[in-house]
Short mmCIF file of C-alpha atoms in Angstrom, two decimals:
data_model
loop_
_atom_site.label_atom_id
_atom_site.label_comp_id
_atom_site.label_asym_id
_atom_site.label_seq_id
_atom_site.Cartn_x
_atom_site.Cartn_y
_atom_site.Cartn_z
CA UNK A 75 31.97 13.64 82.41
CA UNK A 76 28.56 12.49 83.76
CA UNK A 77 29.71 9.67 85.85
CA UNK A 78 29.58 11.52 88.88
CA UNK A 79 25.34 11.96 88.44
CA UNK A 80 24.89 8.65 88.29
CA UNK A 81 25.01 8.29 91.80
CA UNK A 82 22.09 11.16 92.33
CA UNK A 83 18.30 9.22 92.14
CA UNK A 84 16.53 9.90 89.11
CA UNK A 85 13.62 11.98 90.40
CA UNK A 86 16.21 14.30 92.65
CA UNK A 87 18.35 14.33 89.20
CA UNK A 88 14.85 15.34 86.98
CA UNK A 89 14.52 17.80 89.79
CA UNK A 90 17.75 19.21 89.66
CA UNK A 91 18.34 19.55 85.84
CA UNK A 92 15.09 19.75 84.40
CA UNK A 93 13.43 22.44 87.18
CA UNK A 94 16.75 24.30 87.55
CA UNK A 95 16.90 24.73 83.81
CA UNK A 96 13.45 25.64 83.73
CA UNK A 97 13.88 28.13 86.66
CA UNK A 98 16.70 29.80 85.41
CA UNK A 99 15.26 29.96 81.70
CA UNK A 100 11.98 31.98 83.07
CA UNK A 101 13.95 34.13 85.88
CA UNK A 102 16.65 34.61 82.59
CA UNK A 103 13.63 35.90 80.51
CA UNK A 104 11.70 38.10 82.71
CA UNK A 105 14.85 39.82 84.00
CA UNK A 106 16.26 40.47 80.55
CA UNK A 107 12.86 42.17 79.29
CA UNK A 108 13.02 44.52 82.32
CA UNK A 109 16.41 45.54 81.85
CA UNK A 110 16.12 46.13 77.71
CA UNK A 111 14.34 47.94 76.02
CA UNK A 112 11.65 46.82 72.64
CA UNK A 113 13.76 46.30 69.31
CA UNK A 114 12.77 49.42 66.82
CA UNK A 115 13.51 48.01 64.26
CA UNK A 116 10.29 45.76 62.66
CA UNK A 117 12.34 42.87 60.83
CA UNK A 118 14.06 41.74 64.46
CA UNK A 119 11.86 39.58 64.97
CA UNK A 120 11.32 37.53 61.58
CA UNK A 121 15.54 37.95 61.23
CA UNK A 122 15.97 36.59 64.21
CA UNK A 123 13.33 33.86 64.08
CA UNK A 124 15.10 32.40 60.97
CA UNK A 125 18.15 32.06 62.51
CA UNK A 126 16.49 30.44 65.88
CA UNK A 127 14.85 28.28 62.93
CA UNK A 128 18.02 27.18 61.89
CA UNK A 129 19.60 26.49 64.66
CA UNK A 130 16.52 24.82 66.27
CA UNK A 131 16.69 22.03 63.52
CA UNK A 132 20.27 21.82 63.75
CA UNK A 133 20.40 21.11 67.95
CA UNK A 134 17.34 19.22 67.24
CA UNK A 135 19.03 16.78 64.69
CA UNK A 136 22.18 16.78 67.05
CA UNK A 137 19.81 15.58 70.13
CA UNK A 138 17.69 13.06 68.05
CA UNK A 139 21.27 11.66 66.93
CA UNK A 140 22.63 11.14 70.23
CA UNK A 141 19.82 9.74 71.88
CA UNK A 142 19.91 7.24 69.08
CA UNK A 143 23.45 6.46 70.12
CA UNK A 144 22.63 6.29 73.77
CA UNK A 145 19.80 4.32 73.59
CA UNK A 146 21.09 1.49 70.94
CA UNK A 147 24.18 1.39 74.06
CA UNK A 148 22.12 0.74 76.66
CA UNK A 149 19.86 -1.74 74.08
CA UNK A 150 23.47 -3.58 73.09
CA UNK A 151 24.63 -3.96 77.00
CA UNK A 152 21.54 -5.41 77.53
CA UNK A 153 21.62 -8.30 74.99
CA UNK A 154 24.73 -8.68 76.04
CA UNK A 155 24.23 -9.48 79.47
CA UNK A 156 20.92 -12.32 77.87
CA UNK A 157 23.72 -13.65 75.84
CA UNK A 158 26.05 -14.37 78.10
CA UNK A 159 23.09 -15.65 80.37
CA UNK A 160 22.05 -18.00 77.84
CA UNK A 161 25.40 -19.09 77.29
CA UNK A 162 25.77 -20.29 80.24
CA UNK A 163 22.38 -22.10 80.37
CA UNK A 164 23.93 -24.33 76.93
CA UNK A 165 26.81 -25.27 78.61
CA UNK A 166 25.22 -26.58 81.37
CA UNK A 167 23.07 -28.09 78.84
CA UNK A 168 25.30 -29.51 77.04
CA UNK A 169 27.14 -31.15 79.88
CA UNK A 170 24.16 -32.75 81.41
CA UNK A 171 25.86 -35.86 79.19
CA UNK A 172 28.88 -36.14 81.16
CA UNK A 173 29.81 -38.71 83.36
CA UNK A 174 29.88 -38.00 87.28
CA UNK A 175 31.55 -36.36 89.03
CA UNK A 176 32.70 -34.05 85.93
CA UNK A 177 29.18 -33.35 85.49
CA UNK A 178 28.26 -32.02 88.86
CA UNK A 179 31.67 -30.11 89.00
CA UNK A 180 30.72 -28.48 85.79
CA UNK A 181 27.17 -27.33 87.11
CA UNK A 182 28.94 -25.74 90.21
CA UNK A 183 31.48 -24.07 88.20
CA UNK A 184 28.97 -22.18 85.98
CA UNK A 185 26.77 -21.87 89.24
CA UNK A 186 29.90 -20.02 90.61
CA UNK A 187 30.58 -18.37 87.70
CA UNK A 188 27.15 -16.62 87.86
CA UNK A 189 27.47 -15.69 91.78
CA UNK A 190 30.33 -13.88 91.23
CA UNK A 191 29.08 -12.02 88.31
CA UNK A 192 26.21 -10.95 90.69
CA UNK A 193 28.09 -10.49 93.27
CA UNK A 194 31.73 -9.27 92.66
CA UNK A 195 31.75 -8.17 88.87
CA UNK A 196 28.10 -6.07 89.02
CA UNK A 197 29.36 -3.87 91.93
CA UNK A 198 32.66 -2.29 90.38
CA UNK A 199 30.53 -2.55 86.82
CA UNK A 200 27.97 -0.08 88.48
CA UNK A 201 30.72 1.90 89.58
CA UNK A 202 31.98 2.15 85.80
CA UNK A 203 34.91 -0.03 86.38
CA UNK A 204 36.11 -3.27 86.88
CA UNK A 205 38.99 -4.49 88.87
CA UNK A 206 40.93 -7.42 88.02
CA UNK A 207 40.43 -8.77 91.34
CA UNK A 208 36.74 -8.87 91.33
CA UNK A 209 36.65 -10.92 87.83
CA UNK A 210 39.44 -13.36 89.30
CA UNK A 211 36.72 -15.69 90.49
CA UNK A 212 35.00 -15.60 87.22
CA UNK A 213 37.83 -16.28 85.21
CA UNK A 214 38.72 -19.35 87.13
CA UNK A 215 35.67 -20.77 86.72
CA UNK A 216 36.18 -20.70 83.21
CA UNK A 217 39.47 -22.07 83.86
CA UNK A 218 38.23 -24.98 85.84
CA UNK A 219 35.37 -25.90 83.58
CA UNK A 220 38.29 -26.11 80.76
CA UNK A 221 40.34 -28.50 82.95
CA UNK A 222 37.63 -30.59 83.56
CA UNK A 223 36.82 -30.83 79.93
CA UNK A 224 40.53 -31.59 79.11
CA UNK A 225 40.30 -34.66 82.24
CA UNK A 226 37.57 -36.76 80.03
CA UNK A 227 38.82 -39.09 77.51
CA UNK A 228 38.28 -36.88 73.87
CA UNK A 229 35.18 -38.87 72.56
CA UNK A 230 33.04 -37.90 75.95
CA UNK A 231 33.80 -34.13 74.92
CA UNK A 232 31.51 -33.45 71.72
CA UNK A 233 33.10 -30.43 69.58
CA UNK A 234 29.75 -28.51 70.41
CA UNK A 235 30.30 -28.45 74.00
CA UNK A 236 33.66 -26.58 73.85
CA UNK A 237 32.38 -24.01 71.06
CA UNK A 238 29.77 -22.87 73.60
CA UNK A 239 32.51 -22.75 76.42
CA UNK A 240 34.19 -20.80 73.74
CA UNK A 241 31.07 -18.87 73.39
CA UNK A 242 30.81 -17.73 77.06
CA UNK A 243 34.42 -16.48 77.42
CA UNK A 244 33.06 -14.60 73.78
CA UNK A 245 30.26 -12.92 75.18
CA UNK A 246 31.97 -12.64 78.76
CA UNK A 247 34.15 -10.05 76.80
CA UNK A 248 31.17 -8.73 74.95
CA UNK A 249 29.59 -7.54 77.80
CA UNK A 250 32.70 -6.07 79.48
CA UNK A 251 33.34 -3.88 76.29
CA UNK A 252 29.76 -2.30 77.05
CA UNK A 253 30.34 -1.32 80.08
CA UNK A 254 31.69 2.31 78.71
CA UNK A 255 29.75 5.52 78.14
CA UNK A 256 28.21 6.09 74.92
CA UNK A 257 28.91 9.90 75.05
CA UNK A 258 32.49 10.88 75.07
CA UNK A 259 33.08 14.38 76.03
CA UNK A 260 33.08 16.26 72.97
CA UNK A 261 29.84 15.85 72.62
CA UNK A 262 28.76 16.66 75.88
CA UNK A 263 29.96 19.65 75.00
CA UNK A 264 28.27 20.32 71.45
CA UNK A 265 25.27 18.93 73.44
CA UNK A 266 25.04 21.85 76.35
CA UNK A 267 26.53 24.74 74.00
CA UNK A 268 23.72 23.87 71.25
CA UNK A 269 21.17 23.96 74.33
CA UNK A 270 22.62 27.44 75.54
CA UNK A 271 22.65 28.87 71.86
CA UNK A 272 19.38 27.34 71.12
CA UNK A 273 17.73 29.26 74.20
CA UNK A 274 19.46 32.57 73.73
CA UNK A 275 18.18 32.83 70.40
CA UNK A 276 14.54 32.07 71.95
CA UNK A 277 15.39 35.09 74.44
CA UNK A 278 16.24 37.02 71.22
CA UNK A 279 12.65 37.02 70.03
CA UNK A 280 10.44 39.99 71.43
CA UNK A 281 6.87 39.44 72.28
CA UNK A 282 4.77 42.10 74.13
CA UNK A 283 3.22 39.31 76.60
CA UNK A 284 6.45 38.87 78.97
CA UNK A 285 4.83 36.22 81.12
CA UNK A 286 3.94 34.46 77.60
CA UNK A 287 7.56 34.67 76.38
CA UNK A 288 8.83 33.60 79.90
CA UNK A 289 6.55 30.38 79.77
CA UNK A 290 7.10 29.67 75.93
CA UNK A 291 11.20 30.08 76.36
CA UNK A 292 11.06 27.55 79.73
CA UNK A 293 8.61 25.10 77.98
CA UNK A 294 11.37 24.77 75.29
CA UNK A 295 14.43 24.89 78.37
CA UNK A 296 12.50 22.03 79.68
CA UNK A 297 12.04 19.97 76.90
CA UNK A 298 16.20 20.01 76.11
CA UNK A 299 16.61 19.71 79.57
CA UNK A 300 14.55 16.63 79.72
CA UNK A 301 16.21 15.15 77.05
CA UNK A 302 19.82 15.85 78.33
CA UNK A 303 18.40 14.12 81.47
CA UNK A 304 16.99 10.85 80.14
CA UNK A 305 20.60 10.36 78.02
CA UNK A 306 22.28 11.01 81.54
CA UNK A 307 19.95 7.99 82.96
CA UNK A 308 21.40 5.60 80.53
CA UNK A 309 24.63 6.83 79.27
CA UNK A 310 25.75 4.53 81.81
CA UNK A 311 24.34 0.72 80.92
CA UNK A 312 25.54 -0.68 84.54
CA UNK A 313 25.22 2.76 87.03
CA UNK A 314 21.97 4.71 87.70
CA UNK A 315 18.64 3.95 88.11
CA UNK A 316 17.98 2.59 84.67
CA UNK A 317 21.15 0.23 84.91
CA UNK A 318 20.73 -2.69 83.19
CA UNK A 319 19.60 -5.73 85.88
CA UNK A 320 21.15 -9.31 86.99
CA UNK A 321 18.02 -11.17 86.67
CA UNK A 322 19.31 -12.77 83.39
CA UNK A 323 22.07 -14.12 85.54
CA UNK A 324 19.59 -15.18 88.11
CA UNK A 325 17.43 -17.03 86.17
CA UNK A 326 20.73 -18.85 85.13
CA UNK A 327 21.14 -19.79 88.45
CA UNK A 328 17.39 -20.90 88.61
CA UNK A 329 18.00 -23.56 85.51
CA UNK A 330 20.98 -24.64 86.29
CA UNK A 331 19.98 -25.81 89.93
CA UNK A 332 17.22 -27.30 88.11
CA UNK A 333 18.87 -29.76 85.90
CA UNK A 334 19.29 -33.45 87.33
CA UNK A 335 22.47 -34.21 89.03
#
């Protein structure tokens, strides 16, 4: 549902949500006291404040919840991307005890591996997809390393060293599965019609200071609306400004290139 913001910077997206919401909240407000008149009846105001009470604590649960949800995501695509990272640091560790060439081939596998991670898998993963073609040059990589390790004579291959090849293909997958939204649509929806109900029962209330209840029912506009927009920033662990980086991979890179040949 919210794919489409992620292209949209975060300050122009604050901008747009936030101050809109805001804007239309305290234009919403003044407009509706000019055009009604004051409730007659005394009690409309402490009826209608338990009720906003209520509902208050109900969206507020709902929002805590989701952020919760949202935020673990984006924490959980981002181990998974140091996993997989580190994974490939151990193999290359591990194989630092082959002979030549099947070391060196190794090393440029996993080297490879990495580059196209960085530079084939991360663009269609920021785009909330991923083609088969650009994770072709991955998967070979993983193919070739397994040849190679299948080409040495069995006691040069220590059981360790294929259980953390296992281990990248493992969290290779890991980190593909996070690369969906944390949100599906439902709650999108129970997300913006809580907001909506929460602030019409706010433009319920009647206070004889108009400017006062214009700035009290935006302050609390802006503070869903800047909650809706920091679960848009990460909904998304690989798209928008907040997406999670490729300097684990890098780094990688870095070690790998370091180890002797």
């Amino acid at each position: 549902m919210d794919a489409f913001l992620d292209a949209i910077p975060a300050w122009l997206l604050f901008i747009l949500i936030v101050g809109g919401s805001v804007g239309l909240a305290w234009a919403g407000t003044v407009l509706l006291r000019r055009r009604t008149t004051a409730p007659t009846d005394e009690k409309h105001n402490e009826v209608a404040g338990f009720i906003f009470a209520t509902v208050g604590v109900i969206y507020a649960v709902l929002l805590a919840f989701t952020v919760i949800i949202v935020l673990e995501q984006h924490l959980a695509a981002e181990s998974a991307v140091s996993q997989e990272a580190a994974a490939l640091i151990t193999v290359a560790h591990d194989t630092s005890s082959f002979p030549e060439p099947a070391r060196g081939q190794v090393h440029d596998q996993l080297r490879a591996y990495a580059q196209f991670v960085i530079n084939d898998e991360w663009r269609t993963i920021d785009e909330g997809t991923l083609e088969r073609e650009e994770s072709r040059g991955a998967l070979a990589a993983i193919n070739t390393m397994w040849s190679i390790y299948r080409s040495l004579p069995p006691g040069q291959v220590d059981p360790h060293t294929t259980d953390s090849l296992d281990n990248l293909s493992a969290q290779r997958a890991i980190r593909l599965q996070s690369n969906v939204a944390a949100l599906p649509e439902v709650l999108w929806f129970g997300l913006l019609f809580g907001g909506v109900v929460t602030i019409c029962f706010c433009l319920v209330l009647h206070m004889k200071n108009v400017q006062l209840h214009a700035a009290l029912t935006a302050l609390l506009t802006g503070l869903i609306a800047t909650s809706l927009w920091m679960i848009v920033l990460i909904n998304h662990p690989f798209a928008g400004d907040l997406h999670v980086s490729t300097d684990a991979f890098r780094h990688a890179i870095y070690v790998i290139d370091s180890l002797p040949r």
